[in-house]
mmCIF file of C-alpha atoms in Angstrom:
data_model
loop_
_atom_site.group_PDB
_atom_site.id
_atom_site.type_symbol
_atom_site.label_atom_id
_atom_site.label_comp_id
_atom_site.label_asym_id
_atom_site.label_seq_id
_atom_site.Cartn_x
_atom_site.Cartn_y
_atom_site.Cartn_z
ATOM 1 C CA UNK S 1 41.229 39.250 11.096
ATOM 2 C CA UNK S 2 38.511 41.592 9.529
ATOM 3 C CA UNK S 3 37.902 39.515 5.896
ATOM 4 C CA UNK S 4 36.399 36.547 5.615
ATOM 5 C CA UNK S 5 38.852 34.936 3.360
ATOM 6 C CA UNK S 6 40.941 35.130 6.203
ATOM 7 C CA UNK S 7 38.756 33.277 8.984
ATOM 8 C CA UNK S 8 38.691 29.554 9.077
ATOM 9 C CA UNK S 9 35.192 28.015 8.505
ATOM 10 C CA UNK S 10 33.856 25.629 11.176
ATOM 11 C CA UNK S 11 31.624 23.279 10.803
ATOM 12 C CA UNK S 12 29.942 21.737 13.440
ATOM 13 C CA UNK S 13 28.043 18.370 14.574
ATOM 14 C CA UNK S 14 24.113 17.877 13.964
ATOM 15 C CA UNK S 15 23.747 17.576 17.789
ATOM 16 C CA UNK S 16 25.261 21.307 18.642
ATOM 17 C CA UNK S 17 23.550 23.071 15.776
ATOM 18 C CA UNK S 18 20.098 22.165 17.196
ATOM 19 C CA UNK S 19 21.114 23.697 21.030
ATOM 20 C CA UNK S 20 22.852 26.452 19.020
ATOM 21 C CA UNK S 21 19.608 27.168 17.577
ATOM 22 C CA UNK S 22 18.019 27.404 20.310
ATOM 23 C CA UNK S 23 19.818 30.253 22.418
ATOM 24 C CA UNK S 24 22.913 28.277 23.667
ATOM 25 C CA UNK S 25 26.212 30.420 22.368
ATOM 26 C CA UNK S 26 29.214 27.658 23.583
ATOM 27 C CA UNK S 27 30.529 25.089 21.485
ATOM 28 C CA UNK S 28 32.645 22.317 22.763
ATOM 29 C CA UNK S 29 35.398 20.733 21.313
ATOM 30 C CA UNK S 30 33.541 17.609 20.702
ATOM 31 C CA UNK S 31 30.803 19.116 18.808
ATOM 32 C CA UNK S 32 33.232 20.229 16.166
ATOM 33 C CA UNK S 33 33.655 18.891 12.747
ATOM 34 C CA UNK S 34 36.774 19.923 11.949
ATOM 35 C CA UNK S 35 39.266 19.193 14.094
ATOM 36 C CA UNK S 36 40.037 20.744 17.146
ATOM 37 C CA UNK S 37 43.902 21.434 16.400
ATOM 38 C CA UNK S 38 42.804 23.500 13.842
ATOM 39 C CA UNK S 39 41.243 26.179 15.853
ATOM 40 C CA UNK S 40 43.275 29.598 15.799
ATOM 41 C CA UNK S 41 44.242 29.906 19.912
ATOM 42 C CA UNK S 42 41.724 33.143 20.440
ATOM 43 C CA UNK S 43 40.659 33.724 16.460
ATOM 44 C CA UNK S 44 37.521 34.321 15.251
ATOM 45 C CA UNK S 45 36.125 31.623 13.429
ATOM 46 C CA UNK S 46 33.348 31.476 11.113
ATOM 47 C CA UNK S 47 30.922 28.530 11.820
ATOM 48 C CA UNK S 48 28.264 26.907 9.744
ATOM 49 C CA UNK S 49 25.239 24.012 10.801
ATOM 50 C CA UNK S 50 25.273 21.095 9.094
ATOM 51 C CA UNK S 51 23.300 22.643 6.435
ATOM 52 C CA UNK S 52 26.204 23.951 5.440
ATOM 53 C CA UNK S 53 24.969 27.767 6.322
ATOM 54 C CA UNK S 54 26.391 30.816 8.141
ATOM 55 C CA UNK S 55 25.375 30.608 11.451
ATOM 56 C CA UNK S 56 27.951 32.932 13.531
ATOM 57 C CA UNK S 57 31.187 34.169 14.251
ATOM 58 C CA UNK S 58 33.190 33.165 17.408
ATOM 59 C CA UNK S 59 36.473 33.717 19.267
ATOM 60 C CA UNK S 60 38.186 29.581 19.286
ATOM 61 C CA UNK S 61 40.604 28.185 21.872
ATOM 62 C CA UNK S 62 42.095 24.988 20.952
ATOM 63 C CA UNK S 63 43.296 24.398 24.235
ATOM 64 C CA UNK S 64 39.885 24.345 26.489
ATOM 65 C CA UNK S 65 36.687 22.701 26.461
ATOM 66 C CA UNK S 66 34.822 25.176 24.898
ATOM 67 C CA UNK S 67 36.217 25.524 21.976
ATOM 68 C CA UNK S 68 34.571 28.180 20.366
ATOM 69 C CA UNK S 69 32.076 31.216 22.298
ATOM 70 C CA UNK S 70 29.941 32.755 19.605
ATOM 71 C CA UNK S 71 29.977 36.693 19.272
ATOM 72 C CA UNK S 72 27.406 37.930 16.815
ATOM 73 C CA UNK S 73 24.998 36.027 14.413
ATOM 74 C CA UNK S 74 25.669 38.581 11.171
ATOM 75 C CA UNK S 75 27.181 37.554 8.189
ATOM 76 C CA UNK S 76 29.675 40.776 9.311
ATOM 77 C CA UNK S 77 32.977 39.408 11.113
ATOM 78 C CA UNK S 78 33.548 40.982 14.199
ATOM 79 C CA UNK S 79 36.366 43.800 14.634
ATOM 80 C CA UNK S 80 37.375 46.906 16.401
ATOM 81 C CA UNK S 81 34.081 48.788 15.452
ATOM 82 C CA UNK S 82 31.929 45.565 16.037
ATOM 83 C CA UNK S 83 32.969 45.659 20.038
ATOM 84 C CA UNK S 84 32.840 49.165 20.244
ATOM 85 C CA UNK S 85 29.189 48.594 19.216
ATOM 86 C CA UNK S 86 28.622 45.987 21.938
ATOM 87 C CA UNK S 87 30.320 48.380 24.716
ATOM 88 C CA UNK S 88 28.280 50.992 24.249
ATOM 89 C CA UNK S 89 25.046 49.050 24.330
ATOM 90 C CA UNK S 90 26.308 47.639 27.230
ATOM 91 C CA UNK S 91 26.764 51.035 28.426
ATOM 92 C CA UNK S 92 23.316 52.704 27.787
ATOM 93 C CA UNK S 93 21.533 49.334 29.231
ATOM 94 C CA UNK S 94 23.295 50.152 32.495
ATOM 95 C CA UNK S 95 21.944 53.512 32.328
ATOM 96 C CA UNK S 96 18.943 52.991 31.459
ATOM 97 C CA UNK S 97 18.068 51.241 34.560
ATOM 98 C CA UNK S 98 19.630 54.295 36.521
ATOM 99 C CA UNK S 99 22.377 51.947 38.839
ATOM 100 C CA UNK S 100 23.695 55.520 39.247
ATOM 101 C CA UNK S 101 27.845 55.245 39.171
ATOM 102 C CA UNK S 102 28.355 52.286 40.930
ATOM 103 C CA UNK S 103 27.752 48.845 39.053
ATOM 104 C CA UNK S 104 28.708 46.054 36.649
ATOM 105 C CA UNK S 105 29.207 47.716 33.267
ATOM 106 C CA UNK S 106 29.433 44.399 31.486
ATOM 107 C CA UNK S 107 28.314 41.276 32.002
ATOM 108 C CA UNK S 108 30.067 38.880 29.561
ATOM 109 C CA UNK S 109 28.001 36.621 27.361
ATOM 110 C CA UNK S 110 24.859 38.555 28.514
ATOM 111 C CA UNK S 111 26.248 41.270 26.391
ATOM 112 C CA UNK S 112 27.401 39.347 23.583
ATOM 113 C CA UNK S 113 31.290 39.795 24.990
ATOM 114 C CA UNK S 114 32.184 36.065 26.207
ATOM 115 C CA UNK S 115 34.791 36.556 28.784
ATOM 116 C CA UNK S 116 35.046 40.255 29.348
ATOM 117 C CA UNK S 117 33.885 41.513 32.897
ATOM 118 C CA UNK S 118 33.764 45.333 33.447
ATOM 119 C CA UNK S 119 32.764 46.760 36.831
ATOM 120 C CA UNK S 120 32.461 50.662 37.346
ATOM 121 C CA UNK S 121 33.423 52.531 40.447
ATOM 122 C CA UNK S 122 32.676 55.770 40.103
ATOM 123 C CA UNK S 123 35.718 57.190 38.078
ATOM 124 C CA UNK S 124 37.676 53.953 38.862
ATOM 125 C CA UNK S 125 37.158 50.677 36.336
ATOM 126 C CA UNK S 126 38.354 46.742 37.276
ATOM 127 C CA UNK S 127 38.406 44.662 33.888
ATOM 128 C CA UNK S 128 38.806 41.020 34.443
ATOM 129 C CA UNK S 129 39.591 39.205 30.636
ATOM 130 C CA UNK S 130 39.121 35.410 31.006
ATOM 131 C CA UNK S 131 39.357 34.447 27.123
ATOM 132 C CA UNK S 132 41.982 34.152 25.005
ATOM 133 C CA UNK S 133 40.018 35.703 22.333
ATOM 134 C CA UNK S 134 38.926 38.956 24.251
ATOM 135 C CA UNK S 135 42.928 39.306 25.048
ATOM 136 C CA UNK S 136 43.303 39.969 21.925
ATOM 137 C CA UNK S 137 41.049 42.767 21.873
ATOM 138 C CA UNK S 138 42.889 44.160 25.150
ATOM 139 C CA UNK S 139 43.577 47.568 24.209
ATOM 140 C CA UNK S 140 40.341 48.102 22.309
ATOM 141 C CA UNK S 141 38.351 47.921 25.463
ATOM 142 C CA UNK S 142 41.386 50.764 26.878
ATOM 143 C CA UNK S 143 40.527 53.041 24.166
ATOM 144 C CA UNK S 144 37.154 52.602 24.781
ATOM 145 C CA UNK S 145 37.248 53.308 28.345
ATOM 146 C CA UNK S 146 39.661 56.007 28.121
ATOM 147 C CA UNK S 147 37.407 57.665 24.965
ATOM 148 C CA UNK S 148 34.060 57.148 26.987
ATOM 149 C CA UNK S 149 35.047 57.759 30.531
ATOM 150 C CA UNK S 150 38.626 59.433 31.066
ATOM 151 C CA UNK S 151 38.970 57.147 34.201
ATOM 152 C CA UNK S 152 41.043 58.131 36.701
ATOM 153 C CA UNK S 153 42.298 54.466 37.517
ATOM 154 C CA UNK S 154 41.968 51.189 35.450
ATOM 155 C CA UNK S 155 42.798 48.343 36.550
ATOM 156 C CA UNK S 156 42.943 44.759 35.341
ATOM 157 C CA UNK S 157 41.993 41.897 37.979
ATOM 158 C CA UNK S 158 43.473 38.819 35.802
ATOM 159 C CA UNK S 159 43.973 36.667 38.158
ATOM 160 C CA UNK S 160 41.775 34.079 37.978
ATOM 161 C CA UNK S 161 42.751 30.530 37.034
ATOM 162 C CA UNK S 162 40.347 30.127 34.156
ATOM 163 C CA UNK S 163 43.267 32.060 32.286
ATOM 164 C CA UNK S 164 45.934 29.588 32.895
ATOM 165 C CA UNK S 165 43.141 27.478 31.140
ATOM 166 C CA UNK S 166 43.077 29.568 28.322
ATOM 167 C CA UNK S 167 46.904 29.833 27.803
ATOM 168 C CA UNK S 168 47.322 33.336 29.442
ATOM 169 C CA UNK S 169 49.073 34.298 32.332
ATOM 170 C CA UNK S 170 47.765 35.610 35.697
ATOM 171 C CA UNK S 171 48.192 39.325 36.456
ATOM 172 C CA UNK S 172 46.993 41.606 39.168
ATOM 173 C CA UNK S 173 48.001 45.040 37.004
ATOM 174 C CA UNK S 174 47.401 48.925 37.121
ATOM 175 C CA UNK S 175 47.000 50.105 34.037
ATOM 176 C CA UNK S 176 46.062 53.991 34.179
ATOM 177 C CA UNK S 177 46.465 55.943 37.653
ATOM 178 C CA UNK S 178 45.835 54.276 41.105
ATOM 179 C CA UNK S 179 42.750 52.328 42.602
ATOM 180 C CA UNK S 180 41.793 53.497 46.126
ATOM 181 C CA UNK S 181 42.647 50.943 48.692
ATOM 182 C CA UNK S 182 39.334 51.322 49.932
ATOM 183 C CA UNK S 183 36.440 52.431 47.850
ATOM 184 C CA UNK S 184 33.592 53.519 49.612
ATOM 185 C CA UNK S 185 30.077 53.731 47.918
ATOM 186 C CA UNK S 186 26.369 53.611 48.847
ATOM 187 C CA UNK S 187 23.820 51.472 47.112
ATOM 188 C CA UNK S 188 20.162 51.407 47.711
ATOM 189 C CA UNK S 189 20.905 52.935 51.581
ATOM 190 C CA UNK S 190 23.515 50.506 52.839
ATOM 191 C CA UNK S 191 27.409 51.706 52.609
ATOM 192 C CA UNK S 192 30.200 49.369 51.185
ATOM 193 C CA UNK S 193 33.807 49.261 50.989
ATOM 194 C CA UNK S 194 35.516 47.485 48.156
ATOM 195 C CA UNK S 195 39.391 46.835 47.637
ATOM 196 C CA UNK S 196 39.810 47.078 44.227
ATOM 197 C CA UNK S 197 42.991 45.377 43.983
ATOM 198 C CA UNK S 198 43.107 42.327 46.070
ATOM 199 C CA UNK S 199 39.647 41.969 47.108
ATOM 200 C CA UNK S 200 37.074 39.748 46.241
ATOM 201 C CA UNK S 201 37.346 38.723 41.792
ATOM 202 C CA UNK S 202 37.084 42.656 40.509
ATOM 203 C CA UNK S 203 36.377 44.058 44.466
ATOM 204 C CA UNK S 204 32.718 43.601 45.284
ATOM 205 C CA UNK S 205 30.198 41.742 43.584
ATOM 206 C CA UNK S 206 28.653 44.217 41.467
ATOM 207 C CA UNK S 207 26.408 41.980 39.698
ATOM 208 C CA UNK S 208 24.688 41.185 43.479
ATOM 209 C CA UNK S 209 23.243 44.184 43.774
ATOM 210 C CA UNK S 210 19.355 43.284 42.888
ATOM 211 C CA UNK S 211 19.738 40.255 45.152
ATOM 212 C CA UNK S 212 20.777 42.521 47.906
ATOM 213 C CA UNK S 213 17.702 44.597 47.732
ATOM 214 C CA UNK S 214 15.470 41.683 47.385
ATOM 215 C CA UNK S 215 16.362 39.998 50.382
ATOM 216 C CA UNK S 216 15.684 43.351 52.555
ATOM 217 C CA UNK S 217 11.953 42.358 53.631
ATOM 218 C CA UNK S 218 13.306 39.116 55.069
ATOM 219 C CA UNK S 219 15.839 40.122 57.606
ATOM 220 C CA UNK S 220 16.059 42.681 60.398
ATOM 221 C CA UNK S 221 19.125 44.254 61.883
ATOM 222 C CA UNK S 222 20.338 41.536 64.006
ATOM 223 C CA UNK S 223 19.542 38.635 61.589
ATOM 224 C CA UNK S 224 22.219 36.215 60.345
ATOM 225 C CA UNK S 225 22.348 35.491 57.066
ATOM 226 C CA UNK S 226 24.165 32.770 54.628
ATOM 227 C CA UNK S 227 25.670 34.401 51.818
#
């Protein structure tokens, strides 16, 4: 759905446009207008405030609570070229702050890509899609990968039961090569082993990392710590 004759227009309730406004990017179902039936299951949607002007486009699921995440704030519908946009500023971010080759890659809503999780392992990449809408957009965020890294495994961790939720199925799949069983990598002086497969969501918790560091000063070797 690139035109914008061909996305539905949303309206939504006085009471959502003003946290809207202010930062928040989820709308749920009984904030809408229109009615919820109406939402395309994973579709982009245009919606509008109650002034009756473009606010945003957003990927809509009928079928949860939040029935619409918003994507971008231009009067531009969202496509192929639009996410490719949002990858790769996801991309330089990460390298920007110099997290080496070891790290979360994207973050979801923090980079404007409700639902998608990327972490990086070296040459090695675990996607986890938890939105209809970002399904859709599945083998987009291949191409990318394959264009911008050539990885030597990918592997999708979709297994969590916020996708039966969204009316998707659970999978635990390899897409392109074979993850290690046990990836070894060293952050910030401590070595860690990650199963990229079956362990823990998409194998370590990438997006930990500062927190790790940060709680350094406050323990010593044998301390015992909550996680």
């Amino acid at each position: 759905m690139t035109e914008l004759c061909e996305i539905p227009i949303i309206r939504i309730k006085p009471e959502a446009w003003r946290r809207l406004r202010n930062g928040h990017r989820w709308v749920f179902a009984n904030e809408l207008e229109t009615a919820v039936s109406e939402l395309p299951v994973g579709g982009i949607i245009q919606i509008i405030g109650n002034d009756g002007k473009h606010f945003g486009y957003a990927h809509a699921n009928p079928r949860t609570l939040i029935a619409a995440r918003i994507l971008t704030y231009s009067t531009n519908p969202p496509g192929r070229e639009w996410l490719f946009s949002r990858l790769d500023a996801a991309y330089r971010m990460r390298e920007q702050l110099g997290f080496g080759n070891v790290y979360r890659l994207v973050f979801s809503e923090a980079d404007s890509l409700p639902g998608l999780i990327i972490d990086r392992y070296d040459e090695h990449f675990v996607i986890q899609i938890l939105t209809a809408g970002m399904e859709f957009w599945r083998s987009h965020i291949v191409d990318w990968l394959r264009k911008q890294f050539h990885p030597q495994s990918l592997h999708f961790r979709n297994d969590s039961p916020y996708r039966i939720q969204e009316g998707l199925s659970a999978e635990n799949v390899t897409m392109i090569g074979e993850p290690p069983d046990r990836f070894r990598w060293e952050t910030d002086g401590v070595i860690q082993l990650a199963n990229l497969k079956s362990g823990q969501k998409t194998g370590s918790f990438l997006d930990q990392r500062i927190n790790r560091t940060a709680i350094d000063p406050y323990v010593t070797p044998n301390s015992i710590v909550l996680d």
